[in-house]
Amino acid sequence: MLKGLIFDVDGVITDSASYHLAAWRALATKLGIDLPAAADDQLRGRSRMDSLNVILRFGNQLNRYSSAKLNALAAEKNAMYQQLIVQMTPADILPGMLQLLKDARSAKLLLAVASASQNAPRILQQLGLITYFDAIVDPTALHKGKPDPEIYVAAQSLLKLNADEVISFEDASAGVAAIKAAGQFAVGIGDAQVLRAADYIVPDTRQLKLSAISTAFIRQQIASNDCQVD
Ligand code: BG6
Ligand code: MG
């Protein structure tokens, strides 16, 4: 039975993913690295240090910097990113998302946040959404980033729910992989090819309707129960 929803933040609740990408691209340019468009999905969902490593790999600069310099580069990106998010307001909630959260609360579902970003609580405050959530995973307490399932397992545990009682929402292939590795039902928001491992895919948040998603979730549970009986 569906009891909870778990949300990524960047690119799911608000378009802060584009601010992350803009800040990473500015840092890459400074390092003389020309990032192809294909880098974008590889940067989505990854922790700050994992993202920096993705960029350095594209520029063949892995192992070039000391750990102190790596920390300084990550801090520089974060400072640029924080300048971009400072102006965010409730008007920046992606279309359909507020209604989805309201419908979920009306349906008495528990809600959690599973964002790799240390800035996510601050963004949720600025959007006026923080009180919607029963739990927020602290990404600094994790051992592994997405696509490892740890963050989604942690969110489910904070809600005291099982994997087959939650639906999780992601815009990144690394995030969908993390949800599936946690054994949860994955809703992918974005490119159907990139997010093809998800159980339910919509091109953007406007198409997120709790009733339709719940129906797909129930259908999949019935189908997998039938398989177990066979
Ligand atoms: C994820 C973003 O949610 O958070 C990534 O998709 C970002 O792009 C990661 O690198 C870490 O964010 P922060 O704010 O802790 O640097
Ligand atoms: Mg995301």
Short mmCIF file of C-alpha atoms and ligand atoms in Angstrom, two decimals:
data_model
loop_
_atom_site.label_atom_id
_atom_site.label_comp_id
_atom_site.label_asym_id
_atom_site.label_seq_id
_atom_site.Cartn_x
_atom_site.Cartn_y
_atom_site.Cartn_z
CA MET A 1 0.00 0.00 0.00
CA LEU A 2 1.25 3.46 -0.87
CA LYS A 3 2.23 5.35 2.29
CA GLY A 4 4.89 7.86 1.27
CA LEU A 5 6.52 9.94 -1.42
CA ILE A 6 10.24 10.75 -1.59
CA PHE A 7 11.52 13.70 -3.60
CA ASP A 8 14.77 14.78 -5.11
CA VAL A 9 14.85 18.62 -5.08
CA ASP A 10 17.09 19.99 -7.84
CA GLY A 11 15.22 19.60 -11.14
CA VAL A 12 12.18 18.01 -9.46
CA ILE A 13 10.71 20.55 -7.04
CA THR A 14 12.39 23.56 -8.61
CA ASP A 15 14.72 24.30 -11.50
CA SER A 16 17.81 24.74 -9.32
CA ALA A 17 19.43 22.00 -11.44
CA SER A 18 20.02 24.64 -14.11
CA TYR A 19 21.80 26.84 -11.53
CA HIS A 20 24.02 23.90 -10.51
CA LEU A 21 24.86 23.31 -14.18
CA ALA A 22 25.54 27.00 -14.82
CA ALA A 23 27.91 27.20 -11.84
CA TRP A 24 29.71 23.97 -12.82
CA ARG A 25 30.06 25.18 -16.41
CA ALA A 26 31.55 28.49 -15.21
CA LEU A 27 34.08 26.60 -13.10
CA ALA A 28 34.90 24.25 -16.01
CA THR A 29 35.54 27.22 -18.31
CA LYS A 30 37.87 28.69 -15.71
CA LEU A 31 39.78 25.40 -15.64
CA GLY A 32 40.02 25.39 -19.45
CA ILE A 33 37.61 22.46 -19.75
CA ASP A 34 35.07 22.42 -22.57
CA LEU A 35 32.10 20.38 -21.32
CA PRO A 36 29.95 18.64 -23.96
CA ALA A 37 26.15 18.83 -23.58
CA ALA A 38 26.24 15.15 -22.59
CA ALA A 39 27.97 16.18 -19.35
CA ASP A 40 24.75 17.67 -18.01
CA ASP A 41 23.04 14.40 -17.08
CA GLN A 42 26.28 13.12 -15.56
CA LEU A 43 26.36 16.17 -13.27
CA ARG A 44 22.71 15.88 -12.19
CA GLY A 45 22.19 14.17 -8.86
CA ARG A 46 25.87 13.73 -8.07
CA SER A 47 27.37 15.05 -4.86
CA ARG A 48 29.51 18.19 -4.99
CA MET A 49 32.83 16.28 -5.05
CA ASP A 50 31.56 13.59 -7.45
CA SER A 51 30.41 16.38 -9.82
CA LEU A 52 33.83 18.07 -9.65
CA ASN A 53 35.42 14.74 -10.54
CA VAL A 54 33.07 14.36 -13.53
CA ILE A 55 34.27 17.75 -14.80
CA LEU A 56 37.94 17.02 -14.21
CA ARG A 57 37.57 13.69 -16.02
CA PHE A 58 36.14 15.48 -19.07
CA GLY A 59 39.22 17.75 -19.03
CA ASN A 60 41.71 14.93 -18.40
CA GLN A 61 42.62 16.74 -15.18
CA LEU A 62 41.92 13.95 -12.69
CA ASN A 63 44.78 13.70 -10.16
CA ARG A 64 46.07 17.16 -11.10
CA TYR A 65 45.03 18.90 -7.88
CA SER A 66 45.75 18.46 -4.18
CA SER A 67 42.78 17.70 -1.93
CA ALA A 68 43.02 21.25 -0.52
CA LYS A 69 42.73 22.64 -4.06
CA LEU A 70 39.82 20.32 -4.83
CA ASN A 71 38.01 21.58 -1.73
CA ALA A 72 38.71 25.17 -2.80
CA LEU A 73 37.32 24.52 -6.30
CA ALA A 74 34.18 22.89 -4.86
CA ALA A 75 33.74 25.85 -2.49
CA GLU A 76 34.14 28.26 -5.41
CA LYS A 77 31.37 26.49 -7.34
CA ASN A 78 29.17 26.51 -4.24
CA ALA A 79 29.67 30.25 -3.78
CA MET A 80 28.62 30.87 -7.40
CA TYR A 81 25.62 28.57 -6.96
CA GLN A 82 24.52 30.28 -3.75
CA GLN A 83 24.58 33.63 -5.52
CA LEU A 84 22.18 32.20 -8.10
CA ILE A 85 19.71 30.66 -5.61
CA VAL A 86 19.52 33.64 -3.28
CA GLN A 87 16.68 35.18 -5.30
CA MET A 88 14.49 32.06 -5.33
CA THR A 89 10.90 32.46 -4.13
CA PRO A 90 7.68 30.34 -4.12
CA ALA A 91 7.22 31.48 -7.74
CA ASP A 92 10.10 29.13 -8.60
CA ILE A 93 8.24 25.96 -7.59
CA LEU A 94 7.91 23.90 -10.79
CA PRO A 95 4.37 23.76 -12.26
CA GLY A 96 2.19 21.01 -10.80
CA MET A 97 4.51 20.35 -7.86
CA LEU A 98 2.64 22.32 -5.20
CA GLN A 99 -0.62 20.60 -6.17
CA LEU A 100 1.08 17.21 -5.99
CA LEU A 101 2.39 17.96 -2.48
CA LYS A 102 -1.04 19.21 -1.39
CA ASP A 103 -2.77 16.12 -2.83
CA ALA A 104 -0.25 13.90 -1.07
CA ARG A 105 -0.87 15.60 2.29
CA SER A 106 -4.65 15.31 1.77
CA ALA A 107 -4.16 11.60 1.08
CA LYS A 108 -2.22 11.35 4.39
CA LEU A 109 0.98 10.28 2.65
CA LEU A 110 4.29 10.87 4.42
CA LEU A 111 6.77 13.04 2.51
CA ALA A 112 10.58 12.99 2.52
CA VAL A 113 13.44 14.72 0.73
CA ALA A 114 16.33 12.74 -0.75
CA SER A 115 18.53 15.42 -2.28
CA ALA A 116 22.31 15.13 -2.58
CA SER A 117 22.49 18.90 -2.09
CA GLN A 118 23.54 20.47 1.18
CA ASN A 119 21.66 23.54 -0.04
CA ALA A 120 18.31 21.73 -0.41
CA PRO A 121 16.84 22.70 3.02
CA ARG A 122 17.65 26.33 2.33
CA ILE A 123 15.94 26.18 -1.07
CA LEU A 124 12.86 24.51 0.44
CA GLN A 125 12.72 27.32 3.02
CA GLN A 126 12.89 29.95 0.28
CA LEU A 127 10.16 28.17 -1.70
CA GLY A 128 7.95 28.03 1.43
CA LEU A 129 7.78 24.22 1.23
CA ILE A 130 9.84 23.05 4.19
CA THR A 131 6.79 22.33 6.38
CA TYR A 132 5.39 19.88 3.81
CA PHE A 133 8.12 17.34 4.59
CA ASP A 134 8.21 14.86 7.46
CA ALA A 135 11.89 14.03 6.91
CA ILE A 136 14.94 15.35 5.10
CA VAL A 137 17.99 13.14 4.59
CA ASP A 138 21.26 14.83 5.59
CA PRO A 139 23.54 14.19 2.58
CA THR A 140 26.66 14.84 4.65
CA ALA A 141 25.86 11.74 6.75
CA LEU A 142 25.93 9.43 3.73
CA HIS A 143 28.80 7.18 2.68
CA LYS A 144 27.94 6.99 -1.02
CA GLY A 145 26.24 9.32 -3.48
CA LYS A 146 23.64 8.53 -6.14
CA PRO A 147 23.49 6.11 -8.02
CA ASP A 148 24.09 4.23 -4.77
CA PRO A 149 20.69 3.54 -3.14
CA GLU A 150 21.83 4.77 0.31
CA ILE A 151 20.00 8.13 0.19
CA TYR A 152 16.66 6.57 -0.85
CA VAL A 153 16.97 3.80 1.73
CA ALA A 154 17.74 6.47 4.36
CA ALA A 155 14.66 8.51 3.35
CA GLN A 156 12.43 5.47 3.53
CA SER A 157 13.85 4.58 6.96
CA LEU A 158 13.27 8.11 8.28
CA LEU A 159 9.61 7.69 7.28
CA LYS A 160 9.63 4.19 8.87
CA LEU A 161 8.33 2.70 5.62
CA ASN A 162 9.26 -0.26 3.41
CA ALA A 163 10.49 -0.04 -0.18
CA ASP A 164 7.15 -1.27 -1.53
CA GLU A 165 5.26 1.49 0.29
CA VAL A 166 6.91 4.51 -1.36
CA ILE A 167 7.17 6.28 -4.70
CA SER A 168 10.31 8.34 -5.39
CA PHE A 169 10.78 11.20 -7.86
CA GLU A 170 13.93 12.03 -9.84
CA ASP A 171 15.15 14.02 -12.84
CA ALA A 172 18.58 12.34 -13.14
CA SER A 173 19.57 8.92 -14.43
CA ALA A 174 21.87 8.50 -11.40
CA GLY A 175 18.88 9.23 -9.16
CA VAL A 176 16.57 6.78 -10.95
CA ALA A 177 19.30 4.14 -10.65
CA ALA A 178 19.51 4.88 -6.90
CA ILE A 179 15.72 4.51 -6.49
CA LYS A 180 15.62 1.23 -8.41
CA ALA A 181 18.60 -0.14 -6.45
CA ALA A 182 16.63 0.69 -3.29
CA GLY A 183 13.76 -1.43 -4.64
CA GLN A 184 11.35 1.51 -4.85
CA PHE A 185 8.95 2.66 -7.57
CA ALA A 186 10.66 5.39 -9.61
CA VAL A 187 9.02 8.36 -11.28
CA GLY A 188 11.37 9.96 -13.81
CA ILE A 189 10.84 13.58 -14.84
CA GLY A 190 12.53 14.51 -18.11
CA ASP A 191 13.93 12.74 -21.16
CA ALA A 192 12.35 9.29 -21.54
CA GLN A 193 15.49 7.81 -23.08
CA VAL A 194 17.81 9.12 -20.35
CA LEU A 195 15.38 8.04 -17.59
CA ARG A 196 14.29 4.76 -19.20
CA ALA A 197 15.02 2.76 -16.02
CA ALA A 198 12.13 4.55 -14.25
CA ASP A 199 8.76 2.86 -13.76
CA TYR A 200 6.75 5.93 -14.79
CA ILE A 201 8.12 8.79 -16.89
CA VAL A 202 6.75 12.26 -17.59
CA PRO A 203 8.41 14.95 -19.73
CA ASP A 204 7.90 17.63 -17.08
CA THR A 205 6.28 18.28 -13.71
CA ARG A 206 3.03 19.52 -15.29
CA GLN A 207 2.11 15.88 -16.00
CA LEU A 208 2.55 14.75 -12.39
CA LYS A 209 -0.88 13.72 -11.10
CA LEU A 210 -1.06 11.74 -7.86
CA SER A 211 -4.07 9.68 -9.01
CA ALA A 212 -2.39 8.52 -12.25
CA ILE A 213 0.94 7.79 -10.54
CA SER A 214 -0.78 5.83 -7.73
CA THR A 215 -2.66 3.76 -10.32
CA ALA A 216 0.59 2.88 -12.10
CA PHE A 217 2.15 1.98 -8.73
CA ILE A 218 -0.77 -0.31 -7.79
CA ARG A 219 -0.77 -1.95 -11.25
CA GLN A 220 2.91 -2.74 -10.93
CA GLN A 221 2.44 -4.24 -7.46
CA ILE A 222 -0.42 -6.44 -8.72
CA ALA A 223 1.71 -7.56 -11.69
CA SER A 224 4.67 -8.42 -9.48
CA ASN A 225 2.43 -10.27 -6.99
CA ASP A 226 0.98 -12.28 -9.91
CA CYS A 227 4.53 -13.17 -11.01
CA GLN A 228 5.36 -14.37 -7.50
CA VAL A 229 2.23 -16.60 -7.43
CA ASP A 230 3.02 -18.13 -10.88
C1 BG6 B 1 22.23 17.48 -6.47
C2 BG6 B 1 22.41 18.20 -7.80
O1 BG6 B 1 20.90 17.56 -6.07
O2 BG6 B 1 23.05 18.09 -5.48
C3 BG6 B 1 23.87 18.22 -8.19
O3 BG6 B 1 21.65 17.53 -8.78
C4 BG6 B 1 24.71 18.81 -7.07
O4 BG6 B 1 24.01 18.98 -9.37
C5 BG6 B 1 24.43 18.05 -5.76
O5 BG6 B 1 26.08 18.71 -7.38
C6 BG6 B 1 25.20 18.61 -4.57
O6 BG6 B 1 24.74 19.90 -4.29
P1 BG6 B 1 25.42 20.91 -3.25
O7 BG6 B 1 24.44 22.04 -3.18
O8 BG6 B 1 25.56 20.18 -1.96
O9 BG6 B 1 26.72 21.27 -3.83
MG MG B 2 17.85 16.30 -9.41
#
